[in-house]
Each structure stands twice: as C-alpha cells, then as structure tokens.
Coordinates of C-alpha atoms in Angstrom, one line a residue:
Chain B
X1 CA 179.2 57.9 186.7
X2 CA 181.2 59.4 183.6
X3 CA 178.8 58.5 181.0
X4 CA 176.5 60.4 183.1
X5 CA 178.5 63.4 183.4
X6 CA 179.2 63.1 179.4
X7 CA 175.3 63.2 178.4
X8 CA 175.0 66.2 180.6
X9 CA 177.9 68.2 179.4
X10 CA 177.4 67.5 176.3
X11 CA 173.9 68.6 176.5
X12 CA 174.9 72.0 177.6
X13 CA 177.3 72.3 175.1
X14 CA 174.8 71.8 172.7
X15 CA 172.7 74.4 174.3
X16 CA 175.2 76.7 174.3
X17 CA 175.8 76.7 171.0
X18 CA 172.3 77.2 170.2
X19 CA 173.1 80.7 170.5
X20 CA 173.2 80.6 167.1
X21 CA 169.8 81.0 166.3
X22 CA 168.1 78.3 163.5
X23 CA 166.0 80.7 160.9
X24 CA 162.7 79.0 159.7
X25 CA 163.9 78.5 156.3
X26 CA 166.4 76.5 157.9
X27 CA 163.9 74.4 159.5
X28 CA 163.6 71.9 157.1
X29 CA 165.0 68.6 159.1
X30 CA 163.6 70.6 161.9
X31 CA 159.8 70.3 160.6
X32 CA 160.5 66.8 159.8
X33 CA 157.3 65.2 161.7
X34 CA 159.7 62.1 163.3
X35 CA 161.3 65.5 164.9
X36 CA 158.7 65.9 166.8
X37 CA 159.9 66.1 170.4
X38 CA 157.1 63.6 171.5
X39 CA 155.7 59.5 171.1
X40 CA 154.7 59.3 167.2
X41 CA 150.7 59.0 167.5
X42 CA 151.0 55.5 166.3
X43 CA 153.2 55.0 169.5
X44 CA 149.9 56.0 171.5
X45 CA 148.3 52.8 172.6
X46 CA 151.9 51.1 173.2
X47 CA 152.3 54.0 176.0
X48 CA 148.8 53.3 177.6
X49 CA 150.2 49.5 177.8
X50 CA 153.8 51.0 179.6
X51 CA 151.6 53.5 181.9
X52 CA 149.3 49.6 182.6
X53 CA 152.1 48.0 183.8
X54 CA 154.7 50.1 184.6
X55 CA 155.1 51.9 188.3
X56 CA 156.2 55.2 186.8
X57 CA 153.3 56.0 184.8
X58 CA 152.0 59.5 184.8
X59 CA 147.9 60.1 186.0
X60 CA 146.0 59.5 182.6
X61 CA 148.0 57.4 180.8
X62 CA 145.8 55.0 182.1
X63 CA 146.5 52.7 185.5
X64 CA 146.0 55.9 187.8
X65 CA 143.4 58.0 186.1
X66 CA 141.6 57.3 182.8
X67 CA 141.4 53.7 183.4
X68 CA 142.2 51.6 186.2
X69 CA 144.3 49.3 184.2
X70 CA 144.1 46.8 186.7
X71 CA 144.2 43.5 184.5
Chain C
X1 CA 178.7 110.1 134.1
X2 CA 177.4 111.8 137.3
X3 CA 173.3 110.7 135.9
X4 CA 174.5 107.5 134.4
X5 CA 175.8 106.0 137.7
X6 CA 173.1 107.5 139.6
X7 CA 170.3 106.1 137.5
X8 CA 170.9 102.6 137.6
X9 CA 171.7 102.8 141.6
X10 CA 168.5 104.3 142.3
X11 CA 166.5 102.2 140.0
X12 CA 168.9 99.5 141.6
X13 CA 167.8 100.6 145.2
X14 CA 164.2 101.1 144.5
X15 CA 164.0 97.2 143.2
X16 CA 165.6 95.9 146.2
X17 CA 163.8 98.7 148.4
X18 CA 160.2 97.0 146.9
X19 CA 161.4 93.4 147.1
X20 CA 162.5 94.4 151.0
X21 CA 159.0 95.4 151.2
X22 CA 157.0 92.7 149.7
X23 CA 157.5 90.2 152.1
X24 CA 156.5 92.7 155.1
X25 CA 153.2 93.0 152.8
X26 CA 152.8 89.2 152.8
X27 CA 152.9 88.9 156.8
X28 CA 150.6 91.8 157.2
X29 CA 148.2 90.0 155.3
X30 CA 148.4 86.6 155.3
X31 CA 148.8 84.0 158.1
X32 CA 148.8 80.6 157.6
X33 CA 146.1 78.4 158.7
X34 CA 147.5 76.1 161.6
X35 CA 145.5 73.1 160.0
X36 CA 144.9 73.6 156.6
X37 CA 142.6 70.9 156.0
X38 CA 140.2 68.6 158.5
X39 CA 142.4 65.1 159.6
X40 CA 141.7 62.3 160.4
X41 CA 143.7 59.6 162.1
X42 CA 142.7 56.1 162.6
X43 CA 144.6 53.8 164.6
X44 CA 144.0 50.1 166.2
X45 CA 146.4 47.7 168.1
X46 CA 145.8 44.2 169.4
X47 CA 147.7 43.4 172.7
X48 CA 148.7 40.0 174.3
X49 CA 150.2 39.9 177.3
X50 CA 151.7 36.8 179.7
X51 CA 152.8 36.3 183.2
X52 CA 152.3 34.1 185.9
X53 CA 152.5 36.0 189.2
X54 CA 148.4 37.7 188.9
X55 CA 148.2 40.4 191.3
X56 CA 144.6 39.4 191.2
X57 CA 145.7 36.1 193.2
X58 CA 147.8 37.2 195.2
X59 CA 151.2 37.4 192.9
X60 CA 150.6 33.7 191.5
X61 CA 148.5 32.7 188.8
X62 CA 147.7 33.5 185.0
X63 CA 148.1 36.9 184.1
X64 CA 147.1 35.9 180.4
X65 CA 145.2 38.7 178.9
X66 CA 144.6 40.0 175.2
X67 CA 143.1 43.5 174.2
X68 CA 142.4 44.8 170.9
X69 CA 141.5 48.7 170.5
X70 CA 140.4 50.7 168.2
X71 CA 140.6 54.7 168.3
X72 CA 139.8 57.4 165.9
X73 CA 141.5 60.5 166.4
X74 CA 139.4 64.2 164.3
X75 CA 141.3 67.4 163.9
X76 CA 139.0 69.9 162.7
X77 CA 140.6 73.6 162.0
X78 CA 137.6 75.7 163.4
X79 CA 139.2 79.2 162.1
X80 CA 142.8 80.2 160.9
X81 CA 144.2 80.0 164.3
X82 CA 141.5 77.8 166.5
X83 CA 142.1 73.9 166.3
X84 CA 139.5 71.3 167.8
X85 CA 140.6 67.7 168.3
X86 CA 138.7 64.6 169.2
X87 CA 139.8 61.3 170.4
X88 CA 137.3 59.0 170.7
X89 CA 138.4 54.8 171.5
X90 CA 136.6 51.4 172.4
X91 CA 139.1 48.7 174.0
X92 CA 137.5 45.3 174.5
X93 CA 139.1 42.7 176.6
X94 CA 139.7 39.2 178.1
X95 CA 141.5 39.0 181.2
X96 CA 142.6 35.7 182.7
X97 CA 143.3 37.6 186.0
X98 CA 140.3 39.1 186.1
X99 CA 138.6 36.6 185.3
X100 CA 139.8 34.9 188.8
X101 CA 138.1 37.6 190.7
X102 CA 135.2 35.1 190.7
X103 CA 137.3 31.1 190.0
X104 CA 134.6 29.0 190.8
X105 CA 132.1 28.9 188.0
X106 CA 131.5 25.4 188.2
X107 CA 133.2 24.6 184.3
X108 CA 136.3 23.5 185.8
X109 CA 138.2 23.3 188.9
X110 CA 139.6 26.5 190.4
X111 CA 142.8 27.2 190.0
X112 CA 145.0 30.3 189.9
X113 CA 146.5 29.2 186.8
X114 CA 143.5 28.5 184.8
X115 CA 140.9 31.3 184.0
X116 CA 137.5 30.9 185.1
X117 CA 134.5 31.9 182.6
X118 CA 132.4 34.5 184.9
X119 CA 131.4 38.1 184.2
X120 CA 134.8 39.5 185.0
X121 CA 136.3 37.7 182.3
X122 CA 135.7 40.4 179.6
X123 CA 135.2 44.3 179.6
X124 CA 135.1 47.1 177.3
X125 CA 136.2 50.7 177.8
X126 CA 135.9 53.3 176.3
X127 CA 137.1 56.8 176.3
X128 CA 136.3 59.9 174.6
X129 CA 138.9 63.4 175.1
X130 CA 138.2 66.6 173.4
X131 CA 140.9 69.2 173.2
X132 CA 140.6 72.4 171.9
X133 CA 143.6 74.7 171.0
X134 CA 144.2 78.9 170.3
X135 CA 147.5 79.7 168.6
X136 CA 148.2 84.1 168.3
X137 CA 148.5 86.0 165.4
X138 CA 152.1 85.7 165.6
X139 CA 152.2 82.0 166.2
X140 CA 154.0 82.3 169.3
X141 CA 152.0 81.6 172.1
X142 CA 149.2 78.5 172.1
X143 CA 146.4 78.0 174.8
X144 CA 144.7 74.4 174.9
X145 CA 141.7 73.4 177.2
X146 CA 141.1 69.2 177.4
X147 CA 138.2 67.6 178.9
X148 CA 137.9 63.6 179.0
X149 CA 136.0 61.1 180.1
X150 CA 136.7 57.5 180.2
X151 CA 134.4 54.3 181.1
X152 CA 134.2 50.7 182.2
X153 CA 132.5 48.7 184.1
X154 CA 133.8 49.3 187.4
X155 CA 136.2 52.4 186.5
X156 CA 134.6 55.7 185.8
X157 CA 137.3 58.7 184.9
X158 CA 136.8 62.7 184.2
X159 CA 139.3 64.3 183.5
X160 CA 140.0 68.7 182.6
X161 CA 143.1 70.3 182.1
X162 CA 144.7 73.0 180.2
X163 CA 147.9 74.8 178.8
X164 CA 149.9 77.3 177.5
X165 CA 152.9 77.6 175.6
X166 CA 155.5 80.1 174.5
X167 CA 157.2 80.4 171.9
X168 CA 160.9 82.7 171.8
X169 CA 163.8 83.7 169.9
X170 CA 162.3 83.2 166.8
X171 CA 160.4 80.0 167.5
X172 CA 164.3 78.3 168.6
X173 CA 163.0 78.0 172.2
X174 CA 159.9 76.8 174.0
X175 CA 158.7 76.9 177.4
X176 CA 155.0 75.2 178.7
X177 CA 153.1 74.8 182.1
X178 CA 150.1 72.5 181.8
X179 CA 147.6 71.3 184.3
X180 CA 145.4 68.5 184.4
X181 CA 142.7 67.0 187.0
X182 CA 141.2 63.2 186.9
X183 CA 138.7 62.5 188.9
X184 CA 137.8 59.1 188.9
X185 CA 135.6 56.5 190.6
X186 CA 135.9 53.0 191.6
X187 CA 132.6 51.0 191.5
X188 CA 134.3 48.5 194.1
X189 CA 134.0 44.8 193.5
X190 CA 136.0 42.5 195.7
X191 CA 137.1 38.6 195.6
X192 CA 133.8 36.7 195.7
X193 CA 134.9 34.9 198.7
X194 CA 135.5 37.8 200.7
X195 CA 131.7 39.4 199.7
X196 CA 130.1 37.1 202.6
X197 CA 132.5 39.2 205.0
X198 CA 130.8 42.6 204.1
X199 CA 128.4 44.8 205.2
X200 CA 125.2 42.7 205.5
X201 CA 127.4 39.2 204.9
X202 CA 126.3 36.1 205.8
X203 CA 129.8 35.9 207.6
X204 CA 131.2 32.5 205.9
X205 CA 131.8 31.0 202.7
X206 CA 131.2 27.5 201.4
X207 CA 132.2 25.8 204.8
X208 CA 131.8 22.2 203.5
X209 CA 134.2 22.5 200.8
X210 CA 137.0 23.7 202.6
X211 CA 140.3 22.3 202.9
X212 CA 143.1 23.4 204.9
X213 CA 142.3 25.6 207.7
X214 CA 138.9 25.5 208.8
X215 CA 138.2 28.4 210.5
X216 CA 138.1 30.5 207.2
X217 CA 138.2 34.6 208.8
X218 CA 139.7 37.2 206.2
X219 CA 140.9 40.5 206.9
X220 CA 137.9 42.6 205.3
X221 CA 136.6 45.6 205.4
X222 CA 134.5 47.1 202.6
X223 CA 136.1 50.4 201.6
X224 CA 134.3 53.6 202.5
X225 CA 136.0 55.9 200.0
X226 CA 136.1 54.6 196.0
X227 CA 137.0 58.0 194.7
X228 CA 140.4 58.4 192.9
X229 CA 141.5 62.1 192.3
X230 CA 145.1 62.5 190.2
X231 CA 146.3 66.1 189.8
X232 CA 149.4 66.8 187.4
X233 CA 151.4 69.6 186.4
X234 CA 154.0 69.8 184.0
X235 CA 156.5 72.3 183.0
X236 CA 158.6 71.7 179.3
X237 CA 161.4 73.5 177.7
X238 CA 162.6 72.8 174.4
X239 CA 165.5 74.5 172.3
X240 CA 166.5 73.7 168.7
X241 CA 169.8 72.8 169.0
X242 CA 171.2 73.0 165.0
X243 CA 169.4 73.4 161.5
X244 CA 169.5 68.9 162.2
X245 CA 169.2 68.7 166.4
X246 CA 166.6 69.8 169.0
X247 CA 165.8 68.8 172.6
X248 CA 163.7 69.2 175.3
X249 CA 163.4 68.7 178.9
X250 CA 160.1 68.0 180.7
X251 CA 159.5 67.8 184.9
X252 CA 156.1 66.2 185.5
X253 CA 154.6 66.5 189.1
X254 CA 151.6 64.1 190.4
X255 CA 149.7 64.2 193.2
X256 CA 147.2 61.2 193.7
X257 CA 144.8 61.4 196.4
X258 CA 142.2 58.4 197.2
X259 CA 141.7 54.8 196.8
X260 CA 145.0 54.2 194.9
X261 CA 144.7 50.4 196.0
X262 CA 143.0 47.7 193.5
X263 CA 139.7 46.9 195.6
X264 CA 140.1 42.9 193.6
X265 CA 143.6 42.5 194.0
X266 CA 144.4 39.7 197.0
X267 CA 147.0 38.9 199.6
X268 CA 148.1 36.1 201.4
X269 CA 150.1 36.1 204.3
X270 CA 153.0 34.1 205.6
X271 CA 150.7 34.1 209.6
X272 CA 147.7 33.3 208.5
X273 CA 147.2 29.2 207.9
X274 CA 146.2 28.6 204.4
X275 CA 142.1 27.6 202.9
X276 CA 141.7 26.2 199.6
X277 CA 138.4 25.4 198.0
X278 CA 139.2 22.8 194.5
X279 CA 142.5 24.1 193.8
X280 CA 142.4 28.1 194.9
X281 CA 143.6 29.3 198.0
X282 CA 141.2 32.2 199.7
X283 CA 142.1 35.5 200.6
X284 CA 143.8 36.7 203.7
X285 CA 142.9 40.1 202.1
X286 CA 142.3 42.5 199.9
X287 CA 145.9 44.9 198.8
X288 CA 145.9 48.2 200.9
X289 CA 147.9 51.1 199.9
X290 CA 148.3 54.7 201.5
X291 CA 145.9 56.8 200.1
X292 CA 148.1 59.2 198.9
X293 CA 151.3 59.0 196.4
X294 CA 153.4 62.1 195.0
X295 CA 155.4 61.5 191.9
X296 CA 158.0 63.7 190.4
X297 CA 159.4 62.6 187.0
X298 CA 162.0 64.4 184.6
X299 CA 162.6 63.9 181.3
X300 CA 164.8 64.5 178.3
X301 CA 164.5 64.0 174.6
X302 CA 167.3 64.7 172.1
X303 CA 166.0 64.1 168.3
X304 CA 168.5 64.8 165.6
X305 CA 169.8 64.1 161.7
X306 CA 172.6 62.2 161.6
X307 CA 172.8 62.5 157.6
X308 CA 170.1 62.8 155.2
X309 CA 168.8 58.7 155.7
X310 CA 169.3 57.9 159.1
X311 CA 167.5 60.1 162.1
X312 CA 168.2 59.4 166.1
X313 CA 165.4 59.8 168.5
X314 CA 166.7 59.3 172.3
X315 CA 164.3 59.7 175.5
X316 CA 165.3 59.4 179.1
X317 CA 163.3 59.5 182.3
X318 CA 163.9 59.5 186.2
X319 CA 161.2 58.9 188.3
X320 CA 160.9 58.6 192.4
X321 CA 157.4 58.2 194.2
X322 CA 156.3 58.4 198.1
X323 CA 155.8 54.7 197.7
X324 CA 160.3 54.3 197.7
X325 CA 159.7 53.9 194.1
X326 CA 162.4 54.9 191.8
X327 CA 162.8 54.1 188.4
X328 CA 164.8 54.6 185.1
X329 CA 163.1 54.8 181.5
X330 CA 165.8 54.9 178.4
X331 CA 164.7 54.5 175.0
X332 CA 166.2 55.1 171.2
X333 CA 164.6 54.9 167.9
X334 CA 166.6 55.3 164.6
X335 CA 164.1 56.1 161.5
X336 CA 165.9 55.2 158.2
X337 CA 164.3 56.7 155.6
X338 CA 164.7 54.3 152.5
X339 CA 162.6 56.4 150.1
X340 CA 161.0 59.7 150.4
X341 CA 157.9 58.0 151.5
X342 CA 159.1 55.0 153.4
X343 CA 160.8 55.3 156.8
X344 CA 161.9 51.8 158.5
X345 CA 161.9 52.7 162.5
X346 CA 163.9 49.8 164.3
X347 CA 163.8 50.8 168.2
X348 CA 164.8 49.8 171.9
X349 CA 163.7 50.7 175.4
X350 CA 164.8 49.6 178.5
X351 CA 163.1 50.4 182.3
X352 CA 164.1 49.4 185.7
X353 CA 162.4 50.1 188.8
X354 CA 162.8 49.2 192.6
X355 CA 159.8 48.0 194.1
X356 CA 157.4 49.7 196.4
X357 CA 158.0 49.8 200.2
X358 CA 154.7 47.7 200.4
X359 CA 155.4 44.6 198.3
X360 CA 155.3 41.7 199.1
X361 CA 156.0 38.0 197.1
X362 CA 153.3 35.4 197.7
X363 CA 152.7 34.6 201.5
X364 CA 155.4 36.7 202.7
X365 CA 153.8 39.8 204.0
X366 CA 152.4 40.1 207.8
X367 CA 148.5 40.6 208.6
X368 CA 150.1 43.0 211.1
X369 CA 151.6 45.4 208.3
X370 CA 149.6 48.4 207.7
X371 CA 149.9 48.2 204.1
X372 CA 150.7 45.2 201.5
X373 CA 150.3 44.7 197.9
X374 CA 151.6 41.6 195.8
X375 CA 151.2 43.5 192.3
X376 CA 154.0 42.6 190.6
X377 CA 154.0 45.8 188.7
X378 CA 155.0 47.6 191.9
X379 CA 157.9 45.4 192.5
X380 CA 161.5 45.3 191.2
X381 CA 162.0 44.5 187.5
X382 CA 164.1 45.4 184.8
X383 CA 162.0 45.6 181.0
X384 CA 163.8 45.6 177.7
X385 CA 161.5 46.3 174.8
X386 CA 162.5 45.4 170.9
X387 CA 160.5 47.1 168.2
X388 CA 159.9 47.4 164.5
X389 CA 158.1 49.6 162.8
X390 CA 157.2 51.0 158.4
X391 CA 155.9 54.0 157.6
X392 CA 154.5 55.5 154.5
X393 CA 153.8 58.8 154.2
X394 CA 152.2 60.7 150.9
X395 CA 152.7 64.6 151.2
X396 CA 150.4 65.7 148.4
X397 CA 147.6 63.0 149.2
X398 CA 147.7 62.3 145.5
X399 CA 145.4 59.0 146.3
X400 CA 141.8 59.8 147.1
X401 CA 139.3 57.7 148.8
X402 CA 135.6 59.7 147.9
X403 CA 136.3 62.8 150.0
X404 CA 139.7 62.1 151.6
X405 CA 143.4 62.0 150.5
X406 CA 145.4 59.7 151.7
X407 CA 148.6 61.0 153.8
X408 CA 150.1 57.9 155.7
X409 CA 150.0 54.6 156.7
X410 CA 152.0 53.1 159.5
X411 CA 152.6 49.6 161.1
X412 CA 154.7 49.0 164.2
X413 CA 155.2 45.8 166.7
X414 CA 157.1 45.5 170.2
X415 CA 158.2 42.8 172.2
X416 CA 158.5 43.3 175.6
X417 CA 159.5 41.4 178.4
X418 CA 161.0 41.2 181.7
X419 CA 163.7 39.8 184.1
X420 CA 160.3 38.2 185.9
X421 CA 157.9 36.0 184.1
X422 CA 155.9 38.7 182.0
X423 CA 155.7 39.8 178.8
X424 CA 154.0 41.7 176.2
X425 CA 153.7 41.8 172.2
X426 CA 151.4 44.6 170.6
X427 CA 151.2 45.2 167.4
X428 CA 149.7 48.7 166.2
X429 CA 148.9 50.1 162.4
X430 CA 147.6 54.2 162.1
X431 CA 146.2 55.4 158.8
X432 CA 145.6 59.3 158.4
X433 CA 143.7 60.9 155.7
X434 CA 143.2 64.7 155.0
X435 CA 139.4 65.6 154.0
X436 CA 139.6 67.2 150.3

C-alpha cells in the first residue's frame, strides 16, 4: 500500500510544481521524440500482439475490433 | 550632457523597441508547417508464439503459431496546417490452433497437439486506416477524423472515429476526448464435427469411428447474430512537468455489444462422457460469452531525462471488465543514448490479470452453465516481457536514396512469457525516410 501512496503523491507534487510554466525554447528534452507520451511506432505491432492475447486490450487493437485475433 | 545622455537612450530604446518588434512580425507571418516534408515509415515484425492449452481445443493442445507483417505507414502534409496519414498492412499466418478447427485431414492422426494441414491452417489480413488531422493557426487546438477497415477470411472490421485536442498554458497542458466505432462481422465457421449438428445437418458425425461414448450429441446451436460492434471513448490529459519531465493520464471507456464469443473455440465438460475419433476428443460445445462487456481502463505515463544519456519512460494501467476481469499493466523503458544518433532501449513489462467469471480449465465447466469459455487468455496469468531494442536516427537526412532522405532505422525484440505454458518472441525493425 505505501508505494502506492508514494507514486501518487509524488505525482501531484510534480504537478504542482508545474506551475512553473516550461517556455518552448525550453523544450528541448521536451521535443525529444522518445518523449513522446505514447508506444514508439516501432512498438506498434508488439501492442497488436498484447491486445491478441491479453484480456485488457482496448476495441481495435485487434482481438475485439479490427481483427478477431483468435489464433 | 542633457542631449548626450538622451541620445544614446533613445537610439538605445528604439533598437530594443524594433528587436521587441521583430519577432511579433515573424508570428504574424509565418507559421510553421506541421509536417514539413511527406514521410514515410516502414515497418515489419515476425511473431512466434507457443503454448499448449489452445482455446481452439478446448484449453489443451498446440497453440504454435508464427506471423510475419508487414506495414507501411504515409504522412503526407496536404497544407501548412492539414496532415493526412495512411496505414496500410498485410499479416500472413500459420496457426497450429487454427489449424485444429478442422484435425482430421487424413495426413496424420488427429491429435490436439499436432496441427492438421486444412484450409484453416493459414490466413492473411489485412488492414488499411486513414486519418486525417487539422491543427489552428495558433497550434493549439487539433481535430482528427479516422476511418478503417480491416479483412480476413472470416473477420470483417469498419471502423470511424474522431478527435480533438487542446492545447493550454502555453502548450504545458493538454486535454483530449476521442471517439471511435468498430463495427465488425464474423463470417462464423465452427468445429467441423459440430457442422453435421446445424441448420440442415445430417445430425451425426463419423459414427463408425468413434470411440468412447457412443451416443455423440453436442450442445449446438448455429449463432443467429455474427455482428460485433465496439464503441470507445477516451479522455487524456497531459502536463509537462519540468524543462526534462512530462506525464499524462488517460481513462479509456469500451462498450462491446454482439458476438464477443469465438464461434471455433470448444468446450468440454466435466458431465458430458467423453468421444474421441484417432486421438481428438469432440466437442461438447462451442464457448459462449454474454454478449455484452464494458471496460474501463486508466492510465498513466511519466517520461523524463534523468541526465543528458539516460531517459526513463514508465507506463501504468488498471483495468476491470463486466466479465470480473481485472488487471494490472506496468512497464519501463530506459533509452540510453550512446551517440547523438544511436539510442540502446533496454525495457520490461509486467501484466497480471484474474480470470473471467466464465472460465473454465479442460473438462471442468457444467453443460448446465449459461456461459463457459476455456480461452486461456481470459484466465488468470501473470506476463513478464524482456526487451531490447537500437535505434538510429539521422536529423538532417544527409543519406539519400533517389528521392528520399534517410531519417531512422530501428530494431527491437521481446520475449514474453507467462506463469502458464505460453510464450511469445517478436522481433520488429521500422525504417523512415523523408521525401526530398
């Protein structure tokens, strides 16, 4: 149970000290693609295989919409 | 001395006055492109999987299967702001499983463990998605439409959807809402020893070559309604956190209408004496789910510098279903970037879930349930996933190839496997080039 309570406050500390607001020349590490708050497109048919075989797929990634991933 | 101070502060003043000025001139006038040049991205994988508990027989047999896709991926910047992407992708396939749908082909013995050599052996499908995507003036607001459509040979899927984000607080903060509909067909086939038991059946199969039981009488009722409809919405918020840190949160809603059952997929149950013909035992039945399932899932990334090599990308999920499934996804990837152009990304993932209130192992359900599956991938299982991947990335696309300039190349492989008998390996390789 603590380490639970730790991500999450930590997690709103860190959004509350995003008060201070990033300026876009500041962005640098921020534009970094491997920042991207999403798979890497290389990662894309590796998630099609998780949503295959895995209960807590979304719809379309595959087994429950977009394929029936039923192999 | 009054002029001579005064002189050089306005002249002073009027410099930093103009210089103030300039760079309101520049936004007035120029924008930048959101895609500067046409990409493209291709990207292929070959997949081989193993497991012994088939949910094609029942929860026991082969589940060897090996895929090998191929997708190409076009970005095509229709005006400054207006972006139109394509994803077009062929999988082919050999499925062990599948290929048990119909065992006795008269090669070999049948057996659960051994794949047969019919039709259902192999399939292809393909999918093709089309997105296109308006960003404002001010680069703070993007609207995306999606259409899809996806094909094989018993699985037909169309799919529409759109979204719309906003951005805030000078582009720190995000918020989204997206929609997305699939409606999908099944073109049902069912175990071929159960097809004599259907509408316009002869009413028994092979009654000479049965051993066990005798009397040979599955549960089986061809299914009036093949149609699959999936409806999502999702709602995202992300917030840069620091100049080297941002996160996001995501709450994905699904609501699944239909056929959500697997019309090939068998059952046998613990009152219902056994038949075998060679080595395979015959259906009780086909699975049978409720045809309806909500999901809720939430999300949280956290992606951040933690000095100017190494990089931490975290991911955590929680799931729960109507079906009393709950589950847990955690993963963390740390690209080290060796060079300027080459990042290592050494990763690990790990997913539990309980299973669904309608498994059942091998021959331990009751005919007299209302609903039983023995898919092992609705049962209880903990994954762990190992992966490795290299990237190289070249920013000024200084190597050409006729028209197009080389950006990046990347190459990753997992292993995954799980506390039950399956496992996974896939190996995956993307190359992008920018068209000159």
């Amino acid at each position: 149970m603590i380490p639970r309570y730790f991500i999450l406050v930590s997690f709103i500390i860190c959004l509350v000290s995003s008060c201070v607001i990033v300026k876009g020349y500041e962005k640098i590490a921020i534009s970094d693609p491997d920042m991207k708050l999403s798979d890497t497109p290389c990662d894309q048919n590796v998630t099609v295989a998780h949503a295959y075989r895995e209960a807590a797929s979304g719809a379309g990634d595959g087994k429950m919409g977009g394929g029936c991933g039923c192999n | 001395m009054m002029k001579k101070i005064l002189f050089p502060s306005l002249l002073l003043l009027s410099f930093s006055f103009g210089n103030s000025q300039e760079p309101k001139k520049q936004d007035v006038n120029f924008t930048k492109r959101i895609l500067e040049n046409t990409e493209i991205r291709f990207l292929s994988s070959y997949y081989s999987q193993n497991g012994e508990n088939a949910a094609v027989t029942g929860g026991l047999g082969t589940e060897a299967l090996t895929d090998a896709t191929g997708t190409i991926i076009v970005s095509i910047p229709l005006t400054a702001d207006d972006v139109l992407t394509i994803n077009a992708g062929v999988s082919a396939y050999t499925s062990a499983s599948s290929s048990n749908v119909s065992p006795f082909d008269g090669q070999q013995e049948a057996d659960p463990f051994v794949a047969s050599t019919g039709a259902s052996s192999a399939d292809t499908w393909v999918n093709m998605t089309g997105t296109y995507s308006h960003s404002s003036k001010d680069r703070n607001e993007i609207v995306a439409a999606t259409v899809g459509v996806s094909k094989e040979y018993d699985y037909t899927s169309f799919s529409f959807g759109g979204s719309y984000r906003k951005l805030f607080n000078q582009k720190n903060t995000e918020l989204s809402i997206s929609a997305t509909a699939y409606l999908d067909k099944w073109d049902a086939i069912y175990p071929i020893e159960l097809r004599p038991f259907g509408i316009d059946g002869i009413g028994f199969f092979r009654p000479t070559e049965i051993r066990g039981s005798s009397n040979y009488k599955p549960y089986f009722k061809e299914l009036e309604n093949t149609n699959r409809n999936s409806y999502i919405v999702g709602l995202g918020f992300s917030q840069i956190l620091h100049k080297q840190i941002q996160g996001a949160l995501a709450l994905d809603l699904v609501q699944q209408e239909g056929l959500l059952s697997t019309p090939f997929q068998r059952v046998y149950f613990a009152d219902i004496a056994d038949t075998f013909i060679e080595n395979f035992q015959l259906a009780d039945a086909i699975e049978r789910l409720p045809d309806t399932r909500f999901k809720v899932a939430l999300g949280g990334r956290l992606h951040g510098y933690l000095n100017e090599v190494l990089m931490v990308r975290t991911y955590y999920r929680f799931y729960k279903d109507s079906w009393g499934i709950s589950a847990h996804t955690a993963n963390v990837e740390i690209p080290i970037k060796i060079t300027n152009t080459i990042t290592l990304y050494p990763s690990y993932r790990w997913y539990k879930q309980t299973a669904a209130d309608y498994f059942n192992l091998f021959e331990t359900g009751l005919s007299t349930d209302t609903f039983y599956t023995s898919d092992y991938d609705l049962s209880k299982y903990t994954a762990r996933q190992m992966g490795f991947g290299i990237s190289y990335t070249d920013i000024l696309t200084k190597t050409q190839l006729w028209k197009l300039g080389f950006k990046s190349i990347d190459l990753k492989y997992y292993n995954y496997s799980r506390d039950t008998s399956f496992s996974f390996n896939i190996v995956t390789a993307g190359i992008t080039f920018l068209v000159q």
